[in-house]
Amino acid sequence: MERRALLGLAWACVPVQVVGGFLVGSDEWWWVGAAGFVLGAVGFALVFHALGLSPGAVGAACFLGFGLLVVSALTGPPLWAAWFGERAECAIVDRRAERGSWDDDEAWYVVECDGGRGAAEVSARGRHLGVVGDRVPLVFDRLGVVAPLRPDDVTTAGAWLVPPSAAVVVWFVAVADRRPGWRRRAARLR
């Protein structure tokens, strides 16, 4: 494949990583985010491998791709809920616990909320939401992309991490192929 086309694929991987990371952090769309991870972070590293970069540079590409995914996953859903969320007072009507993958119980709550929202199932994400009968405030996404969050989890504080993280990845794409020390083989792709 031509060098210019490979670099174009690398540029295309950056927004896929950001969106994939954001969706990994949502309860319903995590599988799309996982596909974004495969296409973004792994594809990013494979593109630089195909360009003939050294194993260290390909490892750096993989690390940067995964880092951008993690930053997006941690900051995206709370930021989205801050922009598109609406607060509702809810009553916990049922609670169930499932064995989690990391040897801790994941609690799921069934809540009924004011304003005609009806019953909803909410993951506590490792935190205690309350006991059956308690009234708790929750922030619901008006567009339905992000799972309901507690008001103290809705923040824009981490949003400043996304631009510098993306800038580092963009810098890497811009200079990686031009750094002679990062080349694996002498023959350059044309």
CSV table of N, CA, C and O in Angstrom, one decimal, residues 13-129:
chain,number,residue,atom,x,y,z
A,13,CYS,N,-7.7,6.9,12.1
A,13,CYS,CA,-7.8,6.2,13.3
A,13,CYS,C,-8.0,7.1,14.6
A,13,CYS,O,-8.6,6.7,15.6
A,14,VAL,N,-7.5,8.3,14.5
A,14,VAL,CA,-7.6,9.2,15.7
A,14,VAL,C,-9.1,9.5,16.1
A,14,VAL,O,-9.4,9.3,17.2
A,15,PRO,N,-10.0,10.0,15.2
A,15,PRO,CA,-11.3,10.1,15.7
A,15,PRO,C,-12.0,8.8,16.0
A,15,PRO,O,-12.9,8.8,16.9
A,16,VAL,N,-11.7,7.7,15.4
A,16,VAL,CA,-12.2,6.4,15.7
A,16,VAL,C,-11.9,6.1,17.2
A,16,VAL,O,-12.7,5.6,18.0
A,17,GLN,N,-10.6,6.4,17.6
A,17,GLN,CA,-10.2,6.2,19.0
A,17,GLN,C,-11.0,7.0,20.0
A,17,GLN,O,-11.4,6.5,21.0
A,18,VAL,N,-11.2,8.3,19.7
A,18,VAL,CA,-11.9,9.2,20.6
A,18,VAL,C,-13.3,8.7,20.7
A,18,VAL,O,-13.8,8.5,21.9
A,19,VAL,N,-14.0,8.4,19.6
A,19,VAL,CA,-15.4,8.0,19.7
A,19,VAL,C,-15.5,6.6,20.3
A,19,VAL,O,-16.4,6.3,21.1
A,20,GLY,N,-14.6,5.7,20.0
A,20,GLY,CA,-14.5,4.4,20.5
A,20,GLY,C,-14.4,4.4,22.0
A,20,GLY,O,-15.0,3.7,22.8
A,21,GLY,N,-13.5,5.3,22.5
A,21,GLY,CA,-13.3,5.4,24.0
A,21,GLY,C,-14.5,5.9,24.7
A,21,GLY,O,-14.9,5.5,25.7
A,22,PHE,N,-15.1,6.9,24.1
A,22,PHE,CA,-16.4,7.4,24.6
A,22,PHE,C,-17.4,6.4,24.7
A,22,PHE,O,-18.1,6.2,25.8
A,23,LEU,N,-17.6,5.6,23.7
A,23,LEU,CA,-18.6,4.5,23.7
A,23,LEU,C,-18.3,3.4,24.6
A,23,LEU,O,-19.2,2.7,25.1
A,24,VAL,N,-17.0,3.1,24.8
A,24,VAL,CA,-16.6,2.0,25.8
A,24,VAL,C,-17.1,2.4,27.2
A,24,VAL,O,-17.5,1.6,28.0
A,25,GLY,N,-17.2,3.7,27.5
A,25,GLY,CA,-17.6,4.2,28.8
A,25,GLY,C,-19.1,4.2,28.9
A,25,GLY,O,-19.6,4.5,30.0
A,26,SER,N,-19.9,3.9,27.9
A,26,SER,CA,-21.4,3.8,28.0
A,26,SER,C,-21.8,2.4,28.3
A,26,SER,O,-21.1,1.4,27.9
A,27,ASP,N,-22.9,2.2,28.9
A,27,ASP,CA,-23.4,0.8,29.2
A,27,ASP,C,-24.0,0.1,28.0
A,27,ASP,O,-23.8,-1.1,27.8
A,28,GLU,N,-24.7,0.8,27.2
A,28,GLU,CA,-25.4,0.1,26.1
A,28,GLU,C,-24.5,0.0,24.8
A,28,GLU,O,-24.8,-0.9,24.0
A,29,TRP,N,-23.6,0.9,24.6
A,29,TRP,CA,-22.9,1.0,23.3
A,29,TRP,C,-21.4,0.5,23.5
A,29,TRP,O,-20.6,0.8,22.6
A,30,TRP,N,-21.1,-0.1,24.6
A,30,TRP,CA,-19.7,-0.5,24.8
A,30,TRP,C,-19.1,-1.4,23.7
A,30,TRP,O,-18.0,-1.3,23.4
A,31,TRP,N,-20.0,-2.2,23.1
A,31,TRP,CA,-19.5,-3.1,22.1
A,31,TRP,C,-19.1,-2.3,20.8
A,31,TRP,O,-18.1,-2.8,20.1
A,32,VAL,N,-19.7,-1.2,20.5
A,32,VAL,CA,-19.3,-0.4,19.4
A,32,VAL,C,-18.0,0.3,19.8
A,32,VAL,O,-17.1,0.4,18.9
A,33,GLY,N,-17.8,0.7,21.0
A,33,GLY,CA,-16.5,1.2,21.5
A,33,GLY,C,-15.4,0.2,21.4
A,33,GLY,O,-14.3,0.5,21.1
A,34,ALA,N,-15.7,-1.1,21.8
A,34,ALA,CA,-14.7,-2.1,21.6
A,34,ALA,C,-14.3,-2.3,20.2
A,34,ALA,O,-13.1,-2.5,19.9
A,35,ALA,N,-15.2,-2.2,19.3
A,35,ALA,CA,-14.9,-2.3,17.8
A,35,ALA,C,-14.0,-1.1,17.5
A,35,ALA,O,-13.1,-1.2,16.7
A,36,GLY,N,-14.4,0.1,18.0
A,36,GLY,CA,-13.6,1.3,17.8
A,36,GLY,C,-12.1,1.1,18.3
A,36,GLY,O,-11.2,1.6,17.7
A,37,PHE,N,-12.0,0.4,19.4
A,37,PHE,CA,-10.7,0.2,20.0
A,37,PHE,C,-9.9,-0.7,19.0
A,37,PHE,O,-8.7,-0.4,18.7
A,38,VAL,N,-10.5,-1.8,18.5
A,38,VAL,CA,-9.8,-2.6,17.6
A,38,VAL,C,-9.4,-1.9,16.3
A,38,VAL,O,-8.3,-1.9,15.8
A,39,LEU,N,-10.4,-1.1,15.8
A,39,LEU,CA,-10.1,-0.4,14.5
A,39,LEU,C,-9.1,0.8,14.8
A,39,LEU,O,-8.3,1.1,13.9
A,40,GLY,N,-9.3,1.4,15.9
A,40,GLY,CA,-8.4,2.6,16.2
A,40,GLY,C,-7.0,2.3,16.7
A,40,GLY,O,-6.1,2.5,16.0
A,41,ALA,N,-7.0,1.7,17.9
A,41,ALA,CA,-5.7,1.5,18.6
A,41,ALA,C,-4.8,0.5,17.9
A,41,ALA,O,-3.7,0.7,17.6
A,42,VAL,N,-5.4,-0.7,17.6
A,42,VAL,CA,-4.7,-1.8,16.9
A,42,VAL,C,-4.4,-1.4,15.5
A,42,VAL,O,-3.3,-1.6,15.0
A,43,GLY,N,-5.4,-0.8,14.8
A,43,GLY,CA,-5.2,-0.4,13.4
A,43,GLY,C,-4.1,0.7,13.3
A,43,GLY,O,-3.3,0.7,12.4
A,44,PHE,N,-4.1,1.6,14.3
A,44,PHE,CA,-3.0,2.6,14.4
A,44,PHE,C,-1.6,2.0,14.4
A,44,PHE,O,-0.8,2.4,13.7
A,45,ALA,N,-1.5,1.0,15.3
A,45,ALA,CA,-0.2,0.3,15.4
A,45,ALA,C,0.2,-0.5,14.1
A,45,ALA,O,1.3,-0.4,13.7
A,46,LEU,N,-0.8,-1.1,13.5
A,46,LEU,CA,-0.6,-1.9,12.3
A,46,LEU,C,-0.2,-1.0,11.1
A,46,LEU,O,0.7,-1.3,10.3
A,47,VAL,N,-0.8,0.2,11.1
A,47,VAL,CA,-0.4,1.2,10.0
A,47,VAL,C,1.1,1.5,10.2
A,47,VAL,O,1.8,1.5,9.2
A,48,PHE,N,1.5,1.8,11.4
A,48,PHE,CA,2.9,2.2,11.5
A,48,PHE,C,3.9,1.0,11.4
A,48,PHE,O,5.0,1.2,11.0
A,49,HIS,N,3.4,-0.2,11.6
A,49,HIS,CA,4.2,-1.3,11.3
A,49,HIS,C,4.4,-1.5,9.8
A,49,HIS,O,5.4,-1.7,9.3
A,50,ALA,N,3.3,-1.3,9.1
A,50,ALA,CA,3.3,-1.3,7.6
A,50,ALA,C,4.2,-0.2,7.0
A,50,ALA,O,4.8,-0.4,6.0
A,51,LEU,N,4.3,0.9,7.7
A,51,LEU,CA,5.2,2.0,7.2
A,51,LEU,C,6.6,1.7,7.5
A,51,LEU,O,7.5,2.4,7.0
A,52,GLY,N,6.9,0.6,8.2
A,52,GLY,CA,8.3,0.2,8.4
A,52,GLY,C,9.0,0.8,9.6
A,52,GLY,O,10.2,1.0,9.7
A,53,LEU,N,8.2,1.2,10.6
A,53,LEU,CA,8.8,1.8,11.8
A,53,LEU,C,9.3,0.7,12.7
A,53,LEU,O,8.9,-0.4,12.6
A,54,SER,N,10.2,1.1,13.6
A,54,SER,CA,10.9,0.1,14.5
A,54,SER,C,9.8,-0.4,15.5
A,54,SER,O,8.8,0.2,15.7
A,55,PRO,N,10.1,-1.5,16.1
A,55,PRO,CA,9.2,-2.1,17.1
A,55,PRO,C,8.9,-1.1,18.2
A,55,PRO,O,7.8,-1.1,18.7
A,56,GLY,N,9.9,-0.3,18.6
A,56,GLY,CA,9.6,0.7,19.7
A,56,GLY,C,8.6,1.8,19.2
A,56,GLY,O,7.8,2.2,20.0
A,57,ALA,N,8.8,2.2,18.0
A,57,ALA,CA,7.8,3.2,17.5
A,57,ALA,C,6.4,2.6,17.3
A,57,ALA,O,5.4,3.3,17.6
A,58,VAL,N,6.3,1.4,16.9
A,58,VAL,CA,5.0,0.7,16.8
A,58,VAL,C,4.4,0.5,18.2
A,58,VAL,O,3.2,0.7,18.4
A,59,GLY,N,5.2,0.2,19.2
A,59,GLY,CA,4.8,0.1,20.6
A,59,GLY,C,4.3,1.4,21.1
A,59,GLY,O,3.3,1.5,21.8
A,60,ALA,N,5.0,2.5,20.7
A,60,ALA,CA,4.6,3.8,21.2
A,60,ALA,C,3.2,4.1,20.5
A,60,ALA,O,2.4,4.7,21.2
A,61,ALA,N,3.0,3.8,19.2
A,61,ALA,CA,1.8,4.0,18.6
A,61,ALA,C,0.6,3.3,19.3
A,61,ALA,O,-0.5,3.8,19.5
A,62,CYS,N,0.9,2.0,19.7
A,62,CYS,CA,-0.1,1.2,20.3
A,62,CYS,C,-0.4,1.8,21.7
A,62,CYS,O,-1.6,2.0,22.1
A,63,PHE,N,0.6,2.3,22.4
A,63,PHE,CA,0.4,2.9,23.7
A,63,PHE,C,-0.4,4.2,23.6
A,63,PHE,O,-1.3,4.5,24.4
A,64,LEU,N,0.0,5.0,22.6
A,64,LEU,CA,-0.8,6.3,22.4
A,64,LEU,C,-2.2,6.0,22.0
A,64,LEU,O,-3.1,6.7,22.5
A,65,GLY,N,-2.4,5.1,21.2
A,65,GLY,CA,-3.8,4.7,20.8
A,65,GLY,C,-4.6,4.3,22.0
A,65,GLY,O,-5.8,4.7,22.2
A,66,PHE,N,-4.1,3.4,22.8
A,66,PHE,CA,-4.8,2.9,24.0
A,66,PHE,C,-5.0,4.0,25.0
A,66,PHE,O,-6.0,4.2,25.6
A,67,GLY,N,-4.0,4.9,25.1
A,67,GLY,CA,-4.1,6.1,26.1
A,67,GLY,C,-5.2,7.0,25.7
A,67,GLY,O,-6.0,7.5,26.5
A,68,LEU,N,-5.3,7.3,24.4
A,68,LEU,CA,-6.4,8.2,23.9
A,68,LEU,C,-7.8,7.5,24.1
A,68,LEU,O,-8.7,8.2,24.5
A,69,LEU,N,-7.8,6.2,24.0
A,69,LEU,CA,-9.1,5.5,24.2
A,69,LEU,C,-9.4,5.6,25.7
A,69,LEU,O,-10.6,5.8,26.0
A,70,VAL,N,-8.5,5.4,26.6
A,70,VAL,CA,-8.8,5.5,28.0
A,70,VAL,C,-9.2,6.9,28.5
A,70,VAL,O,-10.2,7.0,29.2
A,71,VAL,N,-8.5,7.9,28.0
A,71,VAL,CA,-8.9,9.3,28.3
A,71,VAL,C,-10.3,9.5,27.8
A,71,VAL,O,-11.1,10.1,28.6
A,72,SER,N,-10.7,9.1,26.6
A,72,SER,CA,-12.0,9.3,26.1
A,72,SER,C,-13.1,8.5,26.9
A,72,SER,O,-14.2,9.0,27.2
A,73,ALA,N,-12.7,7.3,27.3
A,73,ALA,CA,-13.7,6.5,28.1
A,73,ALA,C,-13.9,7.1,29.5
A,73,ALA,O,-15.1,7.0,30.0
A,74,LEU,N,-12.9,7.7,30.1
A,74,LEU,CA,-13.1,8.2,31.4
A,74,LEU,C,-13.8,9.6,31.4
A,74,LEU,O,-14.5,9.9,32.4
A,75,THR,N,-13.5,10.4,30.4
A,75,THR,CA,-14.0,11.8,30.4
A,75,THR,C,-15.3,11.9,29.6
A,75,THR,O,-16.0,12.9,29.9
A,76,GLY,N,-15.5,11.1,28.6
A,76,GLY,CA,-16.6,11.3,27.7
A,76,GLY,C,-18.0,11.2,28.3
A,76,GLY,O,-18.8,12.1,28.2
A,77,PRO,N,-18.3,10.1,28.9
A,77,PRO,CA,-19.7,9.9,29.5
A,77,PRO,C,-20.1,11.0,30.5
A,77,PRO,O,-21.2,11.6,30.4
A,78,PRO,N,-19.2,11.4,31.5
A,78,PRO,CA,-19.6,12.5,32.4
A,78,PRO,C,-19.8,13.8,31.7
A,78,PRO,O,-20.7,14.6,32.0
A,79,LEU,N,-18.9,14.1,30.7
A,79,LEU,CA,-19.0,15.3,29.9
A,79,LEU,C,-20.3,15.3,29.1
A,79,LEU,O,-21.0,16.3,29.0
A,80,TRP,N,-20.6,14.2,28.4
A,80,TRP,CA,-21.9,14.1,27.7
A,80,TRP,C,-23.1,14.3,28.5
A,80,TRP,O,-24.0,15.0,28.2
A,81,ALA,N,-23.1,13.7,29.7
A,81,ALA,CA,-24.2,13.9,30.6
A,81,ALA,C,-24.3,15.3,31.1
A,81,ALA,O,-25.4,15.8,31.4
A,82,ALA,N,-23.2,16.0,31.3
A,82,ALA,CA,-23.2,17.4,31.7
A,82,ALA,C,-23.9,18.3,30.6
A,82,ALA,O,-24.6,19.2,30.9
A,83,TRP,N,-23.7,17.9,29.3
A,83,TRP,CA,-24.2,18.7,28.3
A,83,TRP,C,-25.7,18.3,27.9
A,83,TRP,O,-26.5,19.1,27.6
A,84,PHE,N,-26.0,17.0,27.9
A,84,PHE,CA,-27.2,16.5,27.4
A,84,PHE,C,-28.1,15.8,28.5
A,84,PHE,O,-29.0,15.1,28.2
A,85,GLY,N,-27.7,16.0,29.7
A,85,GLY,CA,-28.4,15.3,30.8
A,85,GLY,C,-29.5,16.1,31.4
A,85,GLY,O,-29.5,17.3,31.4
A,86,GLU,N,-30.5,15.4,32.0
A,86,GLU,CA,-31.5,16.1,32.8
A,86,GLU,C,-31.7,15.3,34.1
A,86,GLU,O,-31.7,14.1,34.1
A,87,ARG,N,-31.8,16.1,35.2
A,87,ARG,CA,-31.9,15.5,36.5
A,87,ARG,C,-33.3,15.1,36.8
A,87,ARG,O,-34.2,15.7,36.5
A,88,ALA,N,-33.4,13.9,37.5
A,88,ALA,CA,-34.7,13.4,38.0
A,88,ALA,C,-34.6,12.8,39.4
A,88,ALA,O,-33.5,12.3,39.7
A,89,GLU,N,-35.6,13.0,40.1
A,89,GLU,CA,-35.6,12.3,41.5
A,89,GLU,C,-36.3,10.9,41.3
A,89,GLU,O,-37.3,10.8,40.7
A,90,CYS,N,-35.6,9.9,41.8
A,90,CYS,CA,-36.0,8.5,41.5
A,90,CYS,C,-36.1,7.8,42.9
A,90,CYS,O,-35.4,8.1,43.8
A,91,ALA,N,-37.0,6.8,42.9
A,91,ALA,CA,-37.2,5.9,44.0
A,91,ALA,C,-36.6,4.5,43.6
A,91,ALA,O,-36.9,4.0,42.5
A,92,ILE,N,-35.8,3.9,44.5
A,92,ILE,CA,-35.3,2.6,44.2
A,92,ILE,C,-36.3,1.6,44.6
A,92,ILE,O,-36.8,1.5,45.7
A,93,VAL,N,-36.7,0.8,43.6
A,93,VAL,CA,-37.8,-0.2,43.8
A,93,VAL,C,-37.3,-1.6,43.9
A,93,VAL,O,-37.9,-2.5,44.4
A,94,ASP,N,-36.0,-1.9,43.4
A,94,ASP,CA,-35.4,-3.2,43.4
A,94,ASP,C,-33.9,-3.1,43.3
A,94,ASP,O,-33.4,-2.1,42.7
A,95,ARG,N,-33.2,-4.1,43.8
A,95,ARG,CA,-31.8,-4.1,43.7
A,95,ARG,C,-31.4,-5.6,43.5
A,95,ARG,O,-31.9,-6.4,44.1
A,96,ARG,N,-30.4,-5.8,42.6
A,96,ARG,CA,-29.9,-7.1,42.4
A,96,ARG,C,-28.4,-7.0,42.2
A,96,ARG,O,-27.9,-6.0,41.7
A,97,ALA,N,-27.7,-8.0,42.6
A,97,ALA,CA,-26.2,-8.0,42.5
A,97,ALA,C,-25.8,-9.1,41.6
A,97,ALA,O,-26.4,-10.2,41.7
A,98,GLU,N,-24.8,-8.9,40.8
A,98,GLU,CA,-24.3,-9.9,39.9
A,98,GLU,C,-22.8,-10.0,40.2
A,98,GLU,O,-22.1,-9.0,40.6
A,99,ARG,N,-22.2,-11.2,40.1
A,99,ARG,CA,-20.8,-11.3,40.2
A,99,ARG,C,-20.1,-10.7,39.1
A,99,ARG,O,-20.3,-10.9,37.9
A,100,GLY,N,-19.2,-9.7,39.5
A,100,GLY,CA,-18.4,-9.0,38.5
A,100,GLY,C,-17.2,-9.7,38.0
A,100,GLY,O,-16.8,-10.8,38.5
A,101,SER,N,-16.6,-9.2,37.0
A,101,SER,CA,-15.4,-9.9,36.4
A,101,SER,C,-14.2,-9.7,37.2
A,101,SER,O,-13.2,-10.3,37.0
A,102,TRP,N,-14.2,-8.7,38.2
A,102,TRP,CA,-13.0,-8.4,39.0
A,102,TRP,C,-13.2,-8.8,40.4
A,102,TRP,O,-12.7,-8.2,41.3
A,103,ASP,N,-14.0,-9.9,40.7
A,103,ASP,CA,-14.3,-10.4,42.0
A,103,ASP,C,-15.0,-9.5,42.9
A,103,ASP,O,-14.8,-9.5,44.1
A,104,ASP,N,-15.8,-8.6,42.4
A,104,ASP,CA,-16.6,-7.7,43.2
A,104,ASP,C,-18.0,-7.8,42.6
A,104,ASP,O,-18.2,-8.1,41.5
A,105,ASP,N,-19.0,-7.5,43.5
A,105,ASP,CA,-20.4,-7.6,43.0
A,105,ASP,C,-20.7,-6.3,42.3
A,105,ASP,O,-20.4,-5.2,42.7
A,106,GLU,N,-21.4,-6.4,41.2
A,106,GLU,CA,-21.9,-5.3,40.4
A,106,GLU,C,-23.4,-5.1,40.8
A,106,GLU,O,-24.2,-6.1,40.6
A,107,ALA,N,-23.8,-4.0,41.3
A,107,ALA,CA,-25.1,-3.8,41.7
A,107,ALA,C,-25.9,-3.1,40.6
A,107,ALA,O,-25.4,-2.2,40.0
A,108,TRP,N,-27.1,-3.6,40.4
A,108,TRP,CA,-28.1,-3.0,39.4
A,108,TRP,C,-29.3,-2.7,40.2
A,108,TRP,O,-29.8,-3.4,41.0
A,109,TYR,N,-29.8,-1.5,39.9
A,109,TYR,CA,-31.0,-1.0,40.6
A,109,TYR,C,-32.1,-0.7,39.6
A,109,TYR,O,-31.8,-0.2,38.6
A,110,VAL,N,-33.3,-1.0,40.0
A,110,VAL,CA,-34.5,-0.6,39.3
A,110,VAL,C,-35.1,0.6,40.0
A,110,VAL,O,-35.3,0.5,41.2
A,111,VAL,N,-35.2,1.7,39.2
A,111,VAL,CA,-35.7,2.9,39.8
A,111,VAL,C,-36.9,3.4,39.0
A,111,VAL,O,-37.0,3.1,37.8
A,112,GLU,N,-37.8,4.0,39.7
A,112,GLU,CA,-38.9,4.7,39.1
A,112,GLU,C,-38.8,6.2,39.4
A,112,GLU,O,-38.5,6.6,40.5
A,113,CYS,N,-38.8,7.0,38.3
A,113,CYS,CA,-38.5,8.4,38.4
A,113,CYS,C,-39.7,9.3,38.2
A,113,CYS,O,-40.7,8.9,37.6
A,114,ASP,N,-39.6,10.5,38.8
A,114,ASP,CA,-40.7,11.5,38.6
A,114,ASP,C,-40.7,12.0,37.2
A,114,ASP,O,-39.7,11.8,36.4
A,115,GLY,N,-41.8,12.6,36.8
A,115,GLY,CA,-41.9,13.2,35.4
A,115,GLY,C,-42.3,12.2,34.4
A,115,GLY,O,-42.0,12.4,33.2
A,116,GLY,N,-42.9,11.0,34.8
A,116,GLY,CA,-43.4,10.1,33.8
A,116,GLY,C,-42.3,9.3,33.0
A,116,GLY,O,-42.5,8.8,32.0
A,117,ARG,N,-41.1,9.3,33.6
A,117,ARG,CA,-40.0,8.6,33.0
A,117,ARG,C,-40.2,7.1,33.0
A,117,ARG,O,-39.7,6.3,32.2
A,118,GLY,N,-40.9,6.6,34.0
A,118,GLY,CA,-41.1,5.1,34.2
A,118,GLY,C,-40.0,4.4,34.8
A,118,GLY,O,-39.1,5.1,35.4
A,119,ALA,N,-40.0,3.1,34.8
A,119,ALA,CA,-38.9,2.3,35.5
A,119,ALA,C,-37.7,2.3,34.6
A,119,ALA,O,-37.8,2.2,33.4
A,120,ALA,N,-36.6,2.3,35.2
A,120,ALA,CA,-35.3,2.2,34.5
A,120,ALA,C,-34.3,1.3,35.3
A,120,ALA,O,-34.4,1.3,36.5
A,121,GLU,N,-33.5,0.6,34.6
A,121,GLU,CA,-32.4,-0.2,35.3
A,121,GLU,C,-31.1,0.6,35.3
A,121,GLU,O,-30.7,1.1,34.2
A,122,VAL,N,-30.5,0.7,36.4
A,122,VAL,CA,-29.3,1.6,36.5
A,122,VAL,C,-28.2,0.8,37.1
A,122,VAL,O,-28.4,0.1,38.1
A,123,SER,N,-27.0,0.8,36.5
A,123,SER,CA,-25.8,0.2,37.1
A,123,SER,C,-25.2,1.2,38.1
A,123,SER,O,-25.1,2.4,37.8
A,124,ALA,N,-24.8,0.7,39.2
A,124,ALA,CA,-24.2,1.6,40.2
A,124,ALA,C,-22.7,1.8,39.9
A,124,ALA,O,-22.0,2.6,40.6
A,125,ARG,N,-22.1,1.1,39.0
A,125,ARG,CA,-20.7,1.2,38.6
A,125,ARG,C,-19.8,1.1,39.8
A,125,ARG,O,-18.9,1.9,40.1
A,126,GLY,N,-20.1,0.0,40.7
A,126,GLY,CA,-19.2,-0.2,41.8
A,126,GLY,C,-19.5,0.6,43.0
A,126,GLY,O,-18.8,0.5,44.0
A,127,ARG,N,-20.5,1.5,43.0
A,127,ARG,CA,-20.9,2.3,44.1
A,127,ARG,C,-22.2,2.0,44.6
A,127,ARG,O,-23.1,1.5,43.9
A,128,HIS,N,-22.4,2.2,45.9
A,128,HIS,CA,-23.7,2.0,46.6
A,128,HIS,C,-24.7,3.1,46.2
A,128,HIS,O,-24.4,4.3,46.5
A,129,LEU,N,-25.8,2.8,45.6
A,129,LEU,CA,-26.8,3.9,45.2
A,129,LEU,C,-27.8,4.1,46.4
A,129,LEU,O,-28.2,5.2,46.6
